[in-house]
Tab-separated table of C-alpha atoms and ligand atoms in Angstrom:
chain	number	residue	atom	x	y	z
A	1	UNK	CA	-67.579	-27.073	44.137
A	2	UNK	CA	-69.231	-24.247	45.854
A	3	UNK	CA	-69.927	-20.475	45.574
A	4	UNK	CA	-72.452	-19.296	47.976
A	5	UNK	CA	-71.812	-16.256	49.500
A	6	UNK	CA	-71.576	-16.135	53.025
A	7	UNK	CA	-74.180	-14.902	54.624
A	8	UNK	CA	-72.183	-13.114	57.772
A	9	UNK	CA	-69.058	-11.327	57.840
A	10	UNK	CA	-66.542	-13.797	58.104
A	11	UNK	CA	-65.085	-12.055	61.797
A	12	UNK	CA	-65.580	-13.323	65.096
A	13	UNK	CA	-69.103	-12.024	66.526
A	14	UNK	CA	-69.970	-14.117	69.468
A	15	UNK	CA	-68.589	-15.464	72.706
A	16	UNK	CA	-68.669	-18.929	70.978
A	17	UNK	CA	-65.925	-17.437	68.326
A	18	UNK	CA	-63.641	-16.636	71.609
A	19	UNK	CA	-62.818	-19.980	73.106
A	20	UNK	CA	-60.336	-18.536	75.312
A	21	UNK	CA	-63.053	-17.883	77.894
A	22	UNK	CA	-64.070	-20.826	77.954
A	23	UNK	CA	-60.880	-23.553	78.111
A	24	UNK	CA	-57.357	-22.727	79.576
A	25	UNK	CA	-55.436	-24.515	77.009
A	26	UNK	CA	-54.503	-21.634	74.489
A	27	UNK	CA	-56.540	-21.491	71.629
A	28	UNK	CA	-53.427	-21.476	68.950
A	29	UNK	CA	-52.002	-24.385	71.390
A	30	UNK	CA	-55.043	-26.731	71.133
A	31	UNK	CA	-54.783	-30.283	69.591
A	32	UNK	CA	-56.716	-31.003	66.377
A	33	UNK	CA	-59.229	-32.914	67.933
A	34	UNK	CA	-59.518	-29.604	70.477
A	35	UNK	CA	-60.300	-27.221	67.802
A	36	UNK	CA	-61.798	-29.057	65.165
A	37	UNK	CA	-65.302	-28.881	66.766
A	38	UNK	CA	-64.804	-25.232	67.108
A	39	UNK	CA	-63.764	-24.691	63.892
A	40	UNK	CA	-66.592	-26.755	62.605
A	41	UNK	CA	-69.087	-24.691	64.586
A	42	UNK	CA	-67.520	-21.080	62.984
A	43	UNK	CA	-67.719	-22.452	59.987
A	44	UNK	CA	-71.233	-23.373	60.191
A	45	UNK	CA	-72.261	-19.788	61.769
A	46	UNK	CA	-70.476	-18.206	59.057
A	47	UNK	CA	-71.536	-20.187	56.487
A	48	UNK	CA	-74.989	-22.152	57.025
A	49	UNK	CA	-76.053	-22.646	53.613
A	50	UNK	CA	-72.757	-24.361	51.696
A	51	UNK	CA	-73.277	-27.021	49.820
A	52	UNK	CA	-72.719	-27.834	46.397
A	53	UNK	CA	-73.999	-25.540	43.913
A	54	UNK	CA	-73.890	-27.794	40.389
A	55	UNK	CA	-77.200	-28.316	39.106
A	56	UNK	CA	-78.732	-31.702	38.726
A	57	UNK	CA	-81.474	-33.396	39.461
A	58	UNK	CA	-80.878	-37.694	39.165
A	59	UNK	CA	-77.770	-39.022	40.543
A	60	UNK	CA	-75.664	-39.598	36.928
A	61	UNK	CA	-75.989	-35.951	36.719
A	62	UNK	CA	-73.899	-35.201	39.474
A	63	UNK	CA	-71.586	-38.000	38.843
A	64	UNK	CA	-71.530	-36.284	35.346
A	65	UNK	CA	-71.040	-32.633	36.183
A	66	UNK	CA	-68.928	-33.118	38.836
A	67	UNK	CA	-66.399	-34.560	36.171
A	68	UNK	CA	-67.224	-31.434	33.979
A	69	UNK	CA	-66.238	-29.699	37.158
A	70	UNK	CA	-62.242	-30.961	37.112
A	71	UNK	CA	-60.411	-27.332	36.547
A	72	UNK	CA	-63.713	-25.268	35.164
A	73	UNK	CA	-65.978	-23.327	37.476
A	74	UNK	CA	-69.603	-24.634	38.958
A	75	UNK	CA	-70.955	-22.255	36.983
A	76	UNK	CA	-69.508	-22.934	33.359
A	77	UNK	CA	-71.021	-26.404	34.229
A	78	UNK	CA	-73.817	-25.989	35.099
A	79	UNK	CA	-74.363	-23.704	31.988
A	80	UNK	CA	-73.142	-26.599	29.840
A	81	UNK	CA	-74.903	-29.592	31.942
A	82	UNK	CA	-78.530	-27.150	30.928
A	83	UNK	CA	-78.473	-28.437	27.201
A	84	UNK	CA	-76.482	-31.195	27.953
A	85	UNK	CA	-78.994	-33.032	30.390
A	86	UNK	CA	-82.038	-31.712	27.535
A	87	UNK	CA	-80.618	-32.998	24.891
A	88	UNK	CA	-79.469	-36.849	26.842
A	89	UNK	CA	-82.456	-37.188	29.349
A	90	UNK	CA	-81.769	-40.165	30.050
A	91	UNK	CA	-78.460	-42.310	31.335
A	92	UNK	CA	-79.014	-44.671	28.389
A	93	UNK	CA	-78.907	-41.864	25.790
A	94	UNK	CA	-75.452	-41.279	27.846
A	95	UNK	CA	-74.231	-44.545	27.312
A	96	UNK	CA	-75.160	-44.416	23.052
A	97	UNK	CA	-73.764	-40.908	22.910
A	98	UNK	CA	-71.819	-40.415	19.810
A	99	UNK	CA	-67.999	-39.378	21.187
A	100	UNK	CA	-67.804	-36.307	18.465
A	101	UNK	CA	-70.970	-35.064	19.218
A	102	UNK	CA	-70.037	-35.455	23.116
A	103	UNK	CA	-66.918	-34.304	23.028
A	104	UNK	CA	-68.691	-30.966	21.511
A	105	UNK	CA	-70.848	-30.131	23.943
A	106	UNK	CA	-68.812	-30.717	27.008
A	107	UNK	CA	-66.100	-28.832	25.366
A	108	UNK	CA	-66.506	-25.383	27.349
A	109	UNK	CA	-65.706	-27.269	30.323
A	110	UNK	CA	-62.048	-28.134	29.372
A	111	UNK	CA	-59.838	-31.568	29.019
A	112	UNK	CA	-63.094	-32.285	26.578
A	113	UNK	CA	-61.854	-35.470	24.940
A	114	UNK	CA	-60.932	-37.344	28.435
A	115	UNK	CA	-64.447	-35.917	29.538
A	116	UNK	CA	-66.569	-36.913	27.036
A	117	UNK	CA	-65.002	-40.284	27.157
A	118	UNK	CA	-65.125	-40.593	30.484
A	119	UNK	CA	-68.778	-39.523	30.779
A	120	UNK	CA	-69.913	-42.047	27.964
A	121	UNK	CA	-67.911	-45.121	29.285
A	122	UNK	CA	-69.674	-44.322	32.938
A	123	UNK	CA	-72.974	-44.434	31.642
A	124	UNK	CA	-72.167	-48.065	30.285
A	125	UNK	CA	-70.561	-49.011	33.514
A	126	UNK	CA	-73.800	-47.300	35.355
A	127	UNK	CA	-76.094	-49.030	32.803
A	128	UNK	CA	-74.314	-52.585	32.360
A	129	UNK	CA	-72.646	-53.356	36.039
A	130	UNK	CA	-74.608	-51.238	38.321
A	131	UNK	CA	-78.377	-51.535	37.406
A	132	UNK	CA	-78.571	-47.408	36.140
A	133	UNK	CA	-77.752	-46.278	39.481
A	134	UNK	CA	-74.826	-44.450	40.833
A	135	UNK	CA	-72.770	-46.664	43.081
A	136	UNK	CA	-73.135	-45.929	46.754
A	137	UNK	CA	-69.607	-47.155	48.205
A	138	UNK	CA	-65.905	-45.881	47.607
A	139	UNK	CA	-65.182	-49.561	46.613
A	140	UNK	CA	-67.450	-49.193	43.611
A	141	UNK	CA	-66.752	-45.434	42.597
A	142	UNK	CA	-63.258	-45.581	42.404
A	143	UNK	CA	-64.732	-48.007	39.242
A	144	UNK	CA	-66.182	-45.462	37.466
A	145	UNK	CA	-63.871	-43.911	34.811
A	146	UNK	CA	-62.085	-40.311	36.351
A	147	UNK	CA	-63.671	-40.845	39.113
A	148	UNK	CA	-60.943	-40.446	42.028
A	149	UNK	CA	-60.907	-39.930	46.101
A	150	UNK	CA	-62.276	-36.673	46.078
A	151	UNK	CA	-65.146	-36.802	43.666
A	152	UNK	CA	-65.967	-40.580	45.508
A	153	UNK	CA	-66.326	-38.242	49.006
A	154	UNK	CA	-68.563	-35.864	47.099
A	155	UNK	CA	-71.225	-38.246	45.611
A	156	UNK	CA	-70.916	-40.298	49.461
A	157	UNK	CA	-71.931	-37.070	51.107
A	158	UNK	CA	-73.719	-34.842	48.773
A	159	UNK	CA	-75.868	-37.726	46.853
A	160	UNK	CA	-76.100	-40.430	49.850
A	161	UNK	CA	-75.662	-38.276	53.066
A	162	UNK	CA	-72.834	-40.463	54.213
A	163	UNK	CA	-70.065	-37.972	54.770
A	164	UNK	CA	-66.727	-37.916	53.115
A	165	UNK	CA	-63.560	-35.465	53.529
A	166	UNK	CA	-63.304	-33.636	50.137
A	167	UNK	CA	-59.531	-33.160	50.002
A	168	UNK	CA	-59.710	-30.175	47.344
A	169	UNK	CA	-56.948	-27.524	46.880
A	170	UNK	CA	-58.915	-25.537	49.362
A	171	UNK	CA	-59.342	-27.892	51.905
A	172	UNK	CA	-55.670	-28.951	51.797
A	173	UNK	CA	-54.519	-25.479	52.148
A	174	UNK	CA	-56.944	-24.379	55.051
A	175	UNK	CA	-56.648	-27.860	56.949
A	176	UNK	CA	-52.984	-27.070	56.907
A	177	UNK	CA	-52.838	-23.732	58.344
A	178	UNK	CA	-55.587	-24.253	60.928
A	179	UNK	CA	-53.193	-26.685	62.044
A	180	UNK	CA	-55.473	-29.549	61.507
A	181	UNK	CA	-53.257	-31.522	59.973
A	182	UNK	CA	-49.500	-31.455	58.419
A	183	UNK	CA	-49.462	-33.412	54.854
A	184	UNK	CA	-50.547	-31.821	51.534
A	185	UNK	CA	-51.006	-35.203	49.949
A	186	UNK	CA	-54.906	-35.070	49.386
A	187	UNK	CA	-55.253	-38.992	50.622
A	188	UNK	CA	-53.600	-38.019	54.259
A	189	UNK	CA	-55.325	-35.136	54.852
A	190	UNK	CA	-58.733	-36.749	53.993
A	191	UNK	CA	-57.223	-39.930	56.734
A	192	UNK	CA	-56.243	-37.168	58.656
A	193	UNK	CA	-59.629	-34.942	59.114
A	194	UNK	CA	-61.666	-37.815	58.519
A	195	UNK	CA	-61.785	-38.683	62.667
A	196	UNK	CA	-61.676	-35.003	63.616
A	197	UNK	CA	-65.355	-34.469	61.688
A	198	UNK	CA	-68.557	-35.937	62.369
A	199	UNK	CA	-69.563	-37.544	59.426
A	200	UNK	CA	-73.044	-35.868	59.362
A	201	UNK	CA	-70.905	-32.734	58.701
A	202	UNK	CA	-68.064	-33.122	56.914
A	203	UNK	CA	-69.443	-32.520	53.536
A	204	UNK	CA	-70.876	-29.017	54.426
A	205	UNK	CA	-67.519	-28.638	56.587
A	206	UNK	CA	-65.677	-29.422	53.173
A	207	UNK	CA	-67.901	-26.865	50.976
A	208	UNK	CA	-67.850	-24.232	53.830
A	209	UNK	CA	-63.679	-24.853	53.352
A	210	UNK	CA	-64.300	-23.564	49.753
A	211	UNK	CA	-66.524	-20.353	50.145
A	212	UNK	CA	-63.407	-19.563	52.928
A	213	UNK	CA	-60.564	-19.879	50.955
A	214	UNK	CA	-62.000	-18.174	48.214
A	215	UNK	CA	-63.375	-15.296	50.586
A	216	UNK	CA	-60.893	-14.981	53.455
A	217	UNK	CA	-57.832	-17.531	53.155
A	218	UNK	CA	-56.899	-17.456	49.875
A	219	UNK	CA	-53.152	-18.955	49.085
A	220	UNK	CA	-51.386	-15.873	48.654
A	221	UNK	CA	-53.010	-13.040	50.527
A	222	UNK	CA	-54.877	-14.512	53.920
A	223	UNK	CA	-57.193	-11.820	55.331
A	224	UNK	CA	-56.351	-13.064	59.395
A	225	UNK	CA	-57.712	-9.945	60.254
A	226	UNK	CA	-61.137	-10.664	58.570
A	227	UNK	CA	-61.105	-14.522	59.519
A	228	UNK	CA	-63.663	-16.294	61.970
A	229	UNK	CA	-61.263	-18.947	62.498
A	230	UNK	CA	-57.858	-17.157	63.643
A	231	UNK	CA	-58.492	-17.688	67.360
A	232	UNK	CA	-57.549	-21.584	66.564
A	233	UNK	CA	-55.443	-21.007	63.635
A	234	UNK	CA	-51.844	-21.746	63.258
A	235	UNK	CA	-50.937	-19.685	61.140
A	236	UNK	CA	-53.004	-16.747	61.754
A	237	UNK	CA	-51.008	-13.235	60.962
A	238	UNK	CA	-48.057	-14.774	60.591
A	239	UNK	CA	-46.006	-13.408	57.449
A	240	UNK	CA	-46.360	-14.929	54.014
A	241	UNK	CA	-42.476	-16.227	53.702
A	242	UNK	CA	-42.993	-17.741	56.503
A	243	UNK	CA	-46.259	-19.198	57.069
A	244	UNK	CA	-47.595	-22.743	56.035
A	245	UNK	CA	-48.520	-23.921	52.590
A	246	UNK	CA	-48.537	-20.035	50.777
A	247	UNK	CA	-48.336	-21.798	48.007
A	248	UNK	CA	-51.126	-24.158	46.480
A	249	UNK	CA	-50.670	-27.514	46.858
B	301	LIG	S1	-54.152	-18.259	57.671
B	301	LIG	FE1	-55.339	-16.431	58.307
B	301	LIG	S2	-57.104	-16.384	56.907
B	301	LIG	FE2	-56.237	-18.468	56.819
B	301	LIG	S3	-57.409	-19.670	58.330
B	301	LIG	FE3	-55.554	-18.868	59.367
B	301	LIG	S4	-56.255	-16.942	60.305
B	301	LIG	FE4	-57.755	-17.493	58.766
């Protein structure tokens, strides 16, 4: 869900990027809940401005792009969601869409008929059930048609500010290596991070995750040598064969 760049090298440049000088335990030996808040604070250094990057402006809109967003890029959405959110201003013009003349203009995105049918049938639900606002509990999200775990966490933290573990490919694979966890099912990671990070920053935590793994750990070819978080990492310059999750999960 996010592209910013980062604005720093991603390589350890401060003493608060060496936590060996500061704890005895060994850095690659410390427990999640150890090295989560370091890894939180790296991230942040190296990465102060992530956050989500799809354009909207009223809360359906992100519900909506956010499903536009399921395998396509931010940025072919938020191309589409431009004439899109023109020519249906409003969520009620969402829930009378005609399906053929949806299913058109989300059709860049991808998976176009499920989309557009998912879009119109949450503008109903929106409309009918939820008084033309976006739902502000996982309870009532999970509702919404498409509308699973991970984009629930996104609309709790980026539209209401109430946190929520993200459990993308990305964050799967990083959480895994760091050592932060040891599941690649996207439900036990998010149970298993979800304690480790304050809720007031897990979704940046969860974006900055992105703009890493797209950067620095990628699945096949991790740059450990480049990364701000191998001090605590453990998987950090080990070899590809052998190494955690190579693969994406
Ligand atoms: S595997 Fe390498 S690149 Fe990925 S988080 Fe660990 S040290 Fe960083």
């Amino acid at each position: 869900m996010t592209t910013t760049t980062p604005t720093t090298t991603p390589m350890m440049t401060t003493a608060t990027m060496t936590p060996a000088t500061t704890t005895m335990t060994p850095t690659t030996a410390m427990t999640p809940a150890q090295k989560a808040p370091l890894i939180v604070a790296a991230l942040k250094e190296g990465y102060p401005e992530a956050s989500c990057t799809l354009t909207w402006l009223k809360d359906y809109e992100l519900l909506f792009s956010v499903r536009l967003a399921a395998q396509c890029t931010d940025a072919r959405v938020n191309v589409v969601t431009k004439a899109l959110f023109r020519d249906y201003p409003t969520l009620e013009a969402f829930a009378d869409a005609d399906i053929a003349k949806m299913e058109e203009a989300v059709r860049p995105c991808g998976f176009f008929r499920v989309k557009a049918r998912d879009i119109i049938a949450s503008a109903r639900m929106l409309r009918d059930e939820f008084g033309g606002r976006v739902p502000n509990t996982m309870e009532d999200l999970l509702r919404l048609p498409g509308v699973g775990r991970k984009t629930a966490n996104l609309i709790l933290g980026d539209l209401f500010g109430c946190g929520g573990i993200v459990a993308d490919t990305h964050c799967i694979r990083l959480a895994r290596r760091l050592g932060l966890c040891d599941t690649q099912d996207p439900y036990k990671v998010e149970l298993a991070l979800d304690p480790l990070i304050p809720k007031e920053e897990q979704s940046a935590f969860c974006h900055a995750l992105v703009l890493h793994g797209r950067a620095v750990c990628a699945a096949r070819k991790p740059k450990c040598g480049a990364c701000r978080l191998s001090a605590w990492c453990a998987n950090a310059f080990i070899e590809p064969s052998t190494r955690l999750a190579t693969s994406r999960p």
